[in-house]
């Protein structure tokens, strides 16, 4: 599937695919869903989400234009959306996405009852008691 963003000046596009080892997990109640159903739900969501589609297409486009022969380094992103939006059971859906110069690849989906906590990151700089 191709993701395109239409501008007045130009069209930015990228390809969208699932990783060969795409995995999905659920805390409870969704074990009976087929992998094809989950893939269809994710594909449909990304097709209809204008904001996320634009951001992913722009990120891939920037990596294609990055200096150096092979383009920029791939980025891993985490998107948390309500599971109802994807029409899947559970309260929250956590998508793991890899964006590179070739396009967008969905690597993992996790359905949870509680909002997934972000990973703890060390502060980059500490200046006069404030964290930046």
PDB file of N, CA, C and O in Angstrom, residues 15-55:
ATOM      1  N   UNK A  15       5.940   3.812   0.849  1.00  0.00           N
ATOM      2  CA  UNK A  15       5.280   2.514   0.882  1.00  0.00           C
ATOM      3  C   UNK A  15       5.033   2.091   2.317  1.00  0.00           C
ATOM      4  O   UNK A  15       5.756   2.488   3.233  1.00  0.00           O
ATOM      5  N   UNK A  16       4.014   1.295   2.508  1.00  0.00           N
ATOM      6  CA  UNK A  16       3.608   0.827   3.822  1.00  0.00           C
ATOM      7  C   UNK A  16       3.525  -0.686   3.768  1.00  0.00           C
ATOM      8  O   UNK A  16       2.951  -1.242   2.833  1.00  0.00           O
ATOM      9  N   UNK A  17       4.093  -1.359   4.763  1.00  0.00           N
ATOM     10  CA  UNK A  17       4.086  -2.814   4.764  1.00  0.00           C
ATOM     11  C   UNK A  17       4.186  -3.328   6.189  1.00  0.00           C
ATOM     12  O   UNK A  17       4.473  -2.578   7.119  1.00  0.00           O
ATOM     13  N   UNK A  18       3.958  -4.609   6.342  1.00  0.00           N
ATOM     14  CA  UNK A  18       4.134  -5.283   7.625  1.00  0.00           C
ATOM     15  C   UNK A  18       5.451  -6.045   7.590  1.00  0.00           C
ATOM     16  O   UNK A  18       5.834  -6.586   6.552  1.00  0.00           O
ATOM     17  N   UNK A  19       6.114  -6.098   8.717  1.00  0.00           N
ATOM     18  CA  UNK A  19       7.373  -6.827   8.810  1.00  0.00           C
ATOM     19  C   UNK A  19       7.101  -8.317   8.629  1.00  0.00           C
ATOM     20  O   UNK A  19       6.023  -8.804   8.986  1.00  0.00           O
ATOM     21  N   UNK A  20       8.070  -9.070   8.072  1.00  0.00           N
ATOM     22  CA  UNK A  20       7.864 -10.514   7.917  1.00  0.00           C
ATOM     23  C   UNK A  20       7.592 -11.199   9.257  1.00  0.00           C
ATOM     24  O   UNK A  20       6.827 -12.146   9.328  1.00  0.00           O
ATOM     25  N   UNK A  21       8.180 -10.693  10.315  1.00  0.00           N
ATOM     26  CA  UNK A  21       7.961 -11.268  11.639  1.00  0.00           C
ATOM     27  C   UNK A  21       6.962 -10.468  12.452  1.00  0.00           C
ATOM     28  O   UNK A  21       7.109 -10.355  13.669  1.00  0.00           O
ATOM     29  N   UNK A  22       5.944  -9.888  11.790  1.00  0.00           N
ATOM     30  CA  UNK A  22       4.946  -9.066  12.493  1.00  0.00           C
ATOM     31  C   UNK A  22       4.316  -9.883  13.611  1.00  0.00           C
ATOM     32  O   UNK A  22       3.872 -11.009  13.415  1.00  0.00           O
ATOM     33  N   UNK A  23       4.296  -9.305  14.801  1.00  0.00           N
ATOM     34  CA  UNK A  23       3.705 -10.002  15.946  1.00  0.00           C
ATOM     35  C   UNK A  23       2.686  -9.104  16.620  1.00  0.00           C
ATOM     36  O   UNK A  23       2.780  -7.883  16.553  1.00  0.00           O
ATOM     37  N   UNK A  24       1.705  -9.723  17.233  1.00  0.00           N
ATOM     38  CA  UNK A  24       0.721  -8.964  17.992  1.00  0.00           C
ATOM     39  C   UNK A  24       0.367  -9.762  19.227  1.00  0.00           C
ATOM     40  O   UNK A  24       0.450 -10.992  19.250  1.00  0.00           O
ATOM     41  N   UNK A  25       0.032  -9.052  20.280  1.00  0.00           N
ATOM     42  CA  UNK A  25      -0.311  -9.708  21.538  1.00  0.00           C
ATOM     43  C   UNK A  25      -1.454  -8.951  22.190  1.00  0.00           C
ATOM     44  O   UNK A  25      -1.677  -7.777  21.915  1.00  0.00           O
ATOM     45  N   UNK A  26      -2.166  -9.651  23.068  1.00  0.00           N
ATOM     46  CA  UNK A  26      -3.289  -9.047  23.784  1.00  0.00           C
ATOM     47  C   UNK A  26      -3.273  -9.559  25.213  1.00  0.00           C
ATOM     48  O   UNK A  26      -2.921 -10.704  25.467  1.00  0.00           O
ATOM     49  N   UNK A  27      -3.640  -8.664  26.132  1.00  0.00           N
ATOM     50  CA  UNK A  27      -3.664  -9.069  27.534  1.00  0.00           C
ATOM     51  C   UNK A  27      -4.777 -10.067  27.820  1.00  0.00           C
ATOM     52  O   UNK A  27      -4.585 -11.032  28.522  1.00  0.00           O
ATOM     53  N   UNK A  28      -5.965  -9.810  27.288  1.00  0.00           N
ATOM     54  CA  UNK A  28      -7.068 -10.742  27.540  1.00  0.00           C
ATOM     55  C   UNK A  28      -8.154 -10.572  26.496  1.00  0.00           C
ATOM     56  O   UNK A  28      -8.357  -9.494  25.955  1.00  0.00           O
ATOM     57  N   UNK A  29      -8.831 -11.664  26.196  1.00  0.00           N
ATOM     58  CA  UNK A  29     -10.020 -11.609  25.364  1.00  0.00           C
ATOM     59  C   UNK A  29      -9.820 -11.517  23.868  1.00  0.00           C
ATOM     60  O   UNK A  29     -10.753 -11.731  23.122  1.00  0.00           O
ATOM     61  N   UNK A  30      -8.639 -11.220  23.391  1.00  0.00           N
ATOM     62  CA  UNK A  30      -8.451 -11.048  21.954  1.00  0.00           C
ATOM     63  C   UNK A  30      -7.610 -12.158  21.343  1.00  0.00           C
ATOM     64  O   UNK A  30      -7.187 -12.052  20.208  1.00  0.00           O
ATOM     65  N   UNK A  31      -7.376 -13.212  22.085  1.00  0.00           N
ATOM     66  CA  UNK A  31      -6.525 -14.292  21.587  1.00  0.00           C
ATOM     67  C   UNK A  31      -7.134 -14.991  20.374  1.00  0.00           C
ATOM     68  O   UNK A  31      -6.439 -15.581  19.580  1.00  0.00           O
ATOM     69  N   UNK A  32      -8.477 -14.932  20.235  1.00  0.00           N
ATOM     70  CA  UNK A  32      -9.119 -15.659  19.151  1.00  0.00           C
ATOM     71  C   UNK A  32      -9.094 -14.905  17.822  1.00  0.00           C
ATOM     72  O   UNK A  32      -9.534 -15.428  16.819  1.00  0.00           O
ATOM     73  N   UNK A  33      -8.600 -13.680  17.809  1.00  0.00           N
ATOM     74  CA  UNK A  33      -8.512 -12.916  16.558  1.00  0.00           C
ATOM     75  C   UNK A  33      -7.439 -13.504  15.644  1.00  0.00           C
ATOM     76  O   UNK A  33      -6.368 -13.890  16.094  1.00  0.00           O
ATOM     77  N   UNK A  34      -7.742 -13.544  14.362  1.00  0.00           N
ATOM     78  CA  UNK A  34      -6.768 -14.027  13.381  1.00  0.00           C
ATOM     79  C   UNK A  34      -5.781 -12.909  13.061  1.00  0.00           C
ATOM     80  O   UNK A  34      -6.096 -11.724  13.167  1.00  0.00           O
ATOM     81  N   UNK A  35      -4.591 -13.290  12.658  1.00  0.00           N
ATOM     82  CA  UNK A  35      -3.563 -12.297  12.322  1.00  0.00           C
ATOM     83  C   UNK A  35      -3.997 -11.433  11.140  1.00  0.00           C
ATOM     84  O   UNK A  35      -3.683 -10.242  11.077  1.00  0.00           O
ATOM     85  N   UNK A  36      -4.752 -12.017  10.193  1.00  0.00           N
ATOM     86  CA  UNK A  36      -5.232 -11.239   9.050  1.00  0.00           C
ATOM     87  C   UNK A  36      -6.200 -10.147   9.484  1.00  0.00           C
ATOM     88  O   UNK A  36      -6.205  -9.052   8.922  1.00  0.00           O
ATOM     89  N   UNK A  37      -7.022 -10.436  10.489  1.00  0.00           N
ATOM     90  CA  UNK A  37      -7.965  -9.439  11.004  1.00  0.00           C
ATOM     91  C   UNK A  37      -7.221  -8.272  11.631  1.00  0.00           C
ATOM     92  O   UNK A  37      -7.573  -7.109  11.421  1.00  0.00           O
ATOM     93  N   UNK A  38      -6.181  -8.569  12.373  1.00  0.00           N
ATOM     94  CA  UNK A  38      -5.389  -7.523  13.022  1.00  0.00           C
ATOM     95  C   UNK A  38      -4.673  -6.687  11.970  1.00  0.00           C
ATOM     96  O   UNK A  38      -4.653  -5.456  12.040  1.00  0.00           O
ATOM     97  N   UNK A  39      -4.091  -7.331  10.980  1.00  0.00           N
ATOM     98  CA  UNK A  39      -3.406  -6.592   9.914  1.00  0.00           C
ATOM     99  C   UNK A  39      -4.377  -5.697   9.152  1.00  0.00           C
ATOM    100  O   UNK A  39      -4.048  -4.558   8.816  1.00  0.00           O
ATOM    101  N   UNK A  40      -5.572  -6.194   8.880  1.00  0.00           N
ATOM    102  CA  UNK A  40      -6.580  -5.402   8.178  1.00  0.00           C
ATOM    103  C   UNK A  40      -6.965  -4.173   9.001  1.00  0.00           C
ATOM    104  O   UNK A  40      -7.099  -3.077   8.463  1.00  0.00           O
ATOM    105  N   UNK A  41      -7.130  -4.349  10.312  1.00  0.00           N
ATOM    106  CA  UNK A  41      -7.506  -3.233  11.180  1.00  0.00           C
ATOM    107  C   UNK A  41      -6.423  -2.152  11.189  1.00  0.00           C
ATOM    108  O   UNK A  41      -6.717  -0.956  11.111  1.00  0.00           O
ATOM    109  N   UNK A  42      -5.170  -2.562  11.269  1.00  0.00           N
ATOM    110  CA  UNK A  42      -4.059  -1.597  11.285  1.00  0.00           C
ATOM    111  C   UNK A  42      -3.959  -0.881   9.939  1.00  0.00           C
ATOM    112  O   UNK A  42      -3.816   0.345   9.871  1.00  0.00           O
ATOM    113  N   UNK A  43      -4.077  -1.624   8.855  1.00  0.00           N
ATOM    114  CA  UNK A  43      -3.991  -1.032   7.516  1.00  0.00           C
ATOM    115  C   UNK A  43      -5.121  -0.026   7.303  1.00  0.00           C
ATOM    116  O   UNK A  43      -4.907   1.073   6.796  1.00  0.00           O
ATOM    117  N   UNK A  44      -6.316  -0.377   7.733  1.00  0.00           N
ATOM    118  CA  UNK A  44      -7.462   0.517   7.577  1.00  0.00           C
ATOM    119  C   UNK A  44      -7.288   1.783   8.416  1.00  0.00           C
ATOM    120  O   UNK A  44      -7.596   2.883   7.969  1.00  0.00           O
ATOM    121  N   UNK A  45      -6.778   1.617   9.647  1.00  0.00           N
ATOM    122  CA  UNK A  45      -6.565   2.784  10.512  1.00  0.00           C
ATOM    123  C   UNK A  45      -5.558   3.749   9.889  1.00  0.00           C
ATOM    124  O   UNK A  45      -5.782   4.952   9.833  1.00  0.00           O
ATOM    125  N   UNK A  46      -4.425   3.227   9.412  1.00  0.00           N
ATOM    126  CA  UNK A  46      -3.405   4.093   8.826  1.00  0.00           C
ATOM    127  C   UNK A  46      -3.894   4.730   7.528  1.00  0.00           C
ATOM    128  O   UNK A  46      -3.472   5.826   7.168  1.00  0.00           O
ATOM    129  N   UNK A  47      -4.794   4.061   6.833  1.00  0.00           N
ATOM    130  CA  UNK A  47      -5.364   4.627   5.617  1.00  0.00           C
ATOM    131  C   UNK A  47      -6.263   5.812   5.920  1.00  0.00           C
ATOM    132  O   UNK A  47      -6.315   6.765   5.149  1.00  0.00           O
ATOM    133  N   UNK A  48      -6.988   5.775   7.037  1.00  0.00           N
ATOM    134  CA  UNK A  48      -7.970   6.810   7.356  1.00  0.00           C
ATOM    135  C   UNK A  48      -7.450   7.878   8.310  1.00  0.00           C
ATOM    136  O   UNK A  48      -8.114   8.886   8.515  1.00  0.00           O
ATOM    137  N   UNK A  49      -6.302   7.681   8.915  1.00  0.00           N
ATOM    138  CA  UNK A  49      -5.740   8.661   9.838  1.00  0.00           C
ATOM    139  C   UNK A  49      -4.860   9.637   9.062  1.00  0.00           C
ATOM    140  O   UNK A  49      -3.691   9.354   8.783  1.00  0.00           O
ATOM    141  N   UNK A  50      -5.414  10.789   8.735  1.00  0.00           N
ATOM    142  CA  UNK A  50      -4.683  11.753   7.918  1.00  0.00           C
ATOM    143  C   UNK A  50      -3.425  12.280   8.594  1.00  0.00           C
ATOM    144  O   UNK A  50      -2.361  12.365   7.985  1.00  0.00           O
ATOM    145  N   UNK A  51      -3.535  12.636   9.870  1.00  0.00           N
ATOM    146  CA  UNK A  51      -2.398  13.231  10.572  1.00  0.00           C
ATOM    147  C   UNK A  51      -1.240  12.255  10.682  1.00  0.00           C
ATOM    148  O   UNK A  51      -0.093  12.600  10.369  1.00  0.00           O
ATOM    149  N   UNK A  52      -1.516  11.042  11.128  1.00  0.00           N
ATOM    150  CA  UNK A  52      -0.445  10.052  11.278  1.00  0.00           C
ATOM    151  C   UNK A  52       0.143   9.690   9.923  1.00  0.00           C
ATOM    152  O   UNK A  52       1.357   9.562   9.777  1.00  0.00           O
ATOM    153  N   UNK A  53      -0.702   9.543   8.913  1.00  0.00           N
ATOM    154  CA  UNK A  53      -0.228   9.208   7.572  1.00  0.00           C
ATOM    155  C   UNK A  53       0.711  10.285   7.039  1.00  0.00           C
ATOM    156  O   UNK A  53       1.767   9.987   6.485  1.00  0.00           O
ATOM    157  N   UNK A  54       0.358  11.550   7.247  1.00  0.00           N
ATOM    158  CA  UNK A  54       1.221  12.651   6.789  1.00  0.00           C
ATOM    159  C   UNK A  54       2.564  12.648   7.505  1.00  0.00           C
ATOM    160  O   UNK A  54       3.611  12.836   6.883  1.00  0.00           O
ATOM    161  N   UNK A  55       2.511  12.468   8.821  1.00  0.00           N
ATOM    162  CA  UNK A  55       3.769  12.487   9.584  1.00  0.00           C
ATOM    163  C   UNK A  55       4.690  11.348   9.184  1.00  0.00           C
ATOM    164  O   UNK A  55       5.905  11.533   9.071  1.00  0.00           O
TER     165      UNK A  55
END
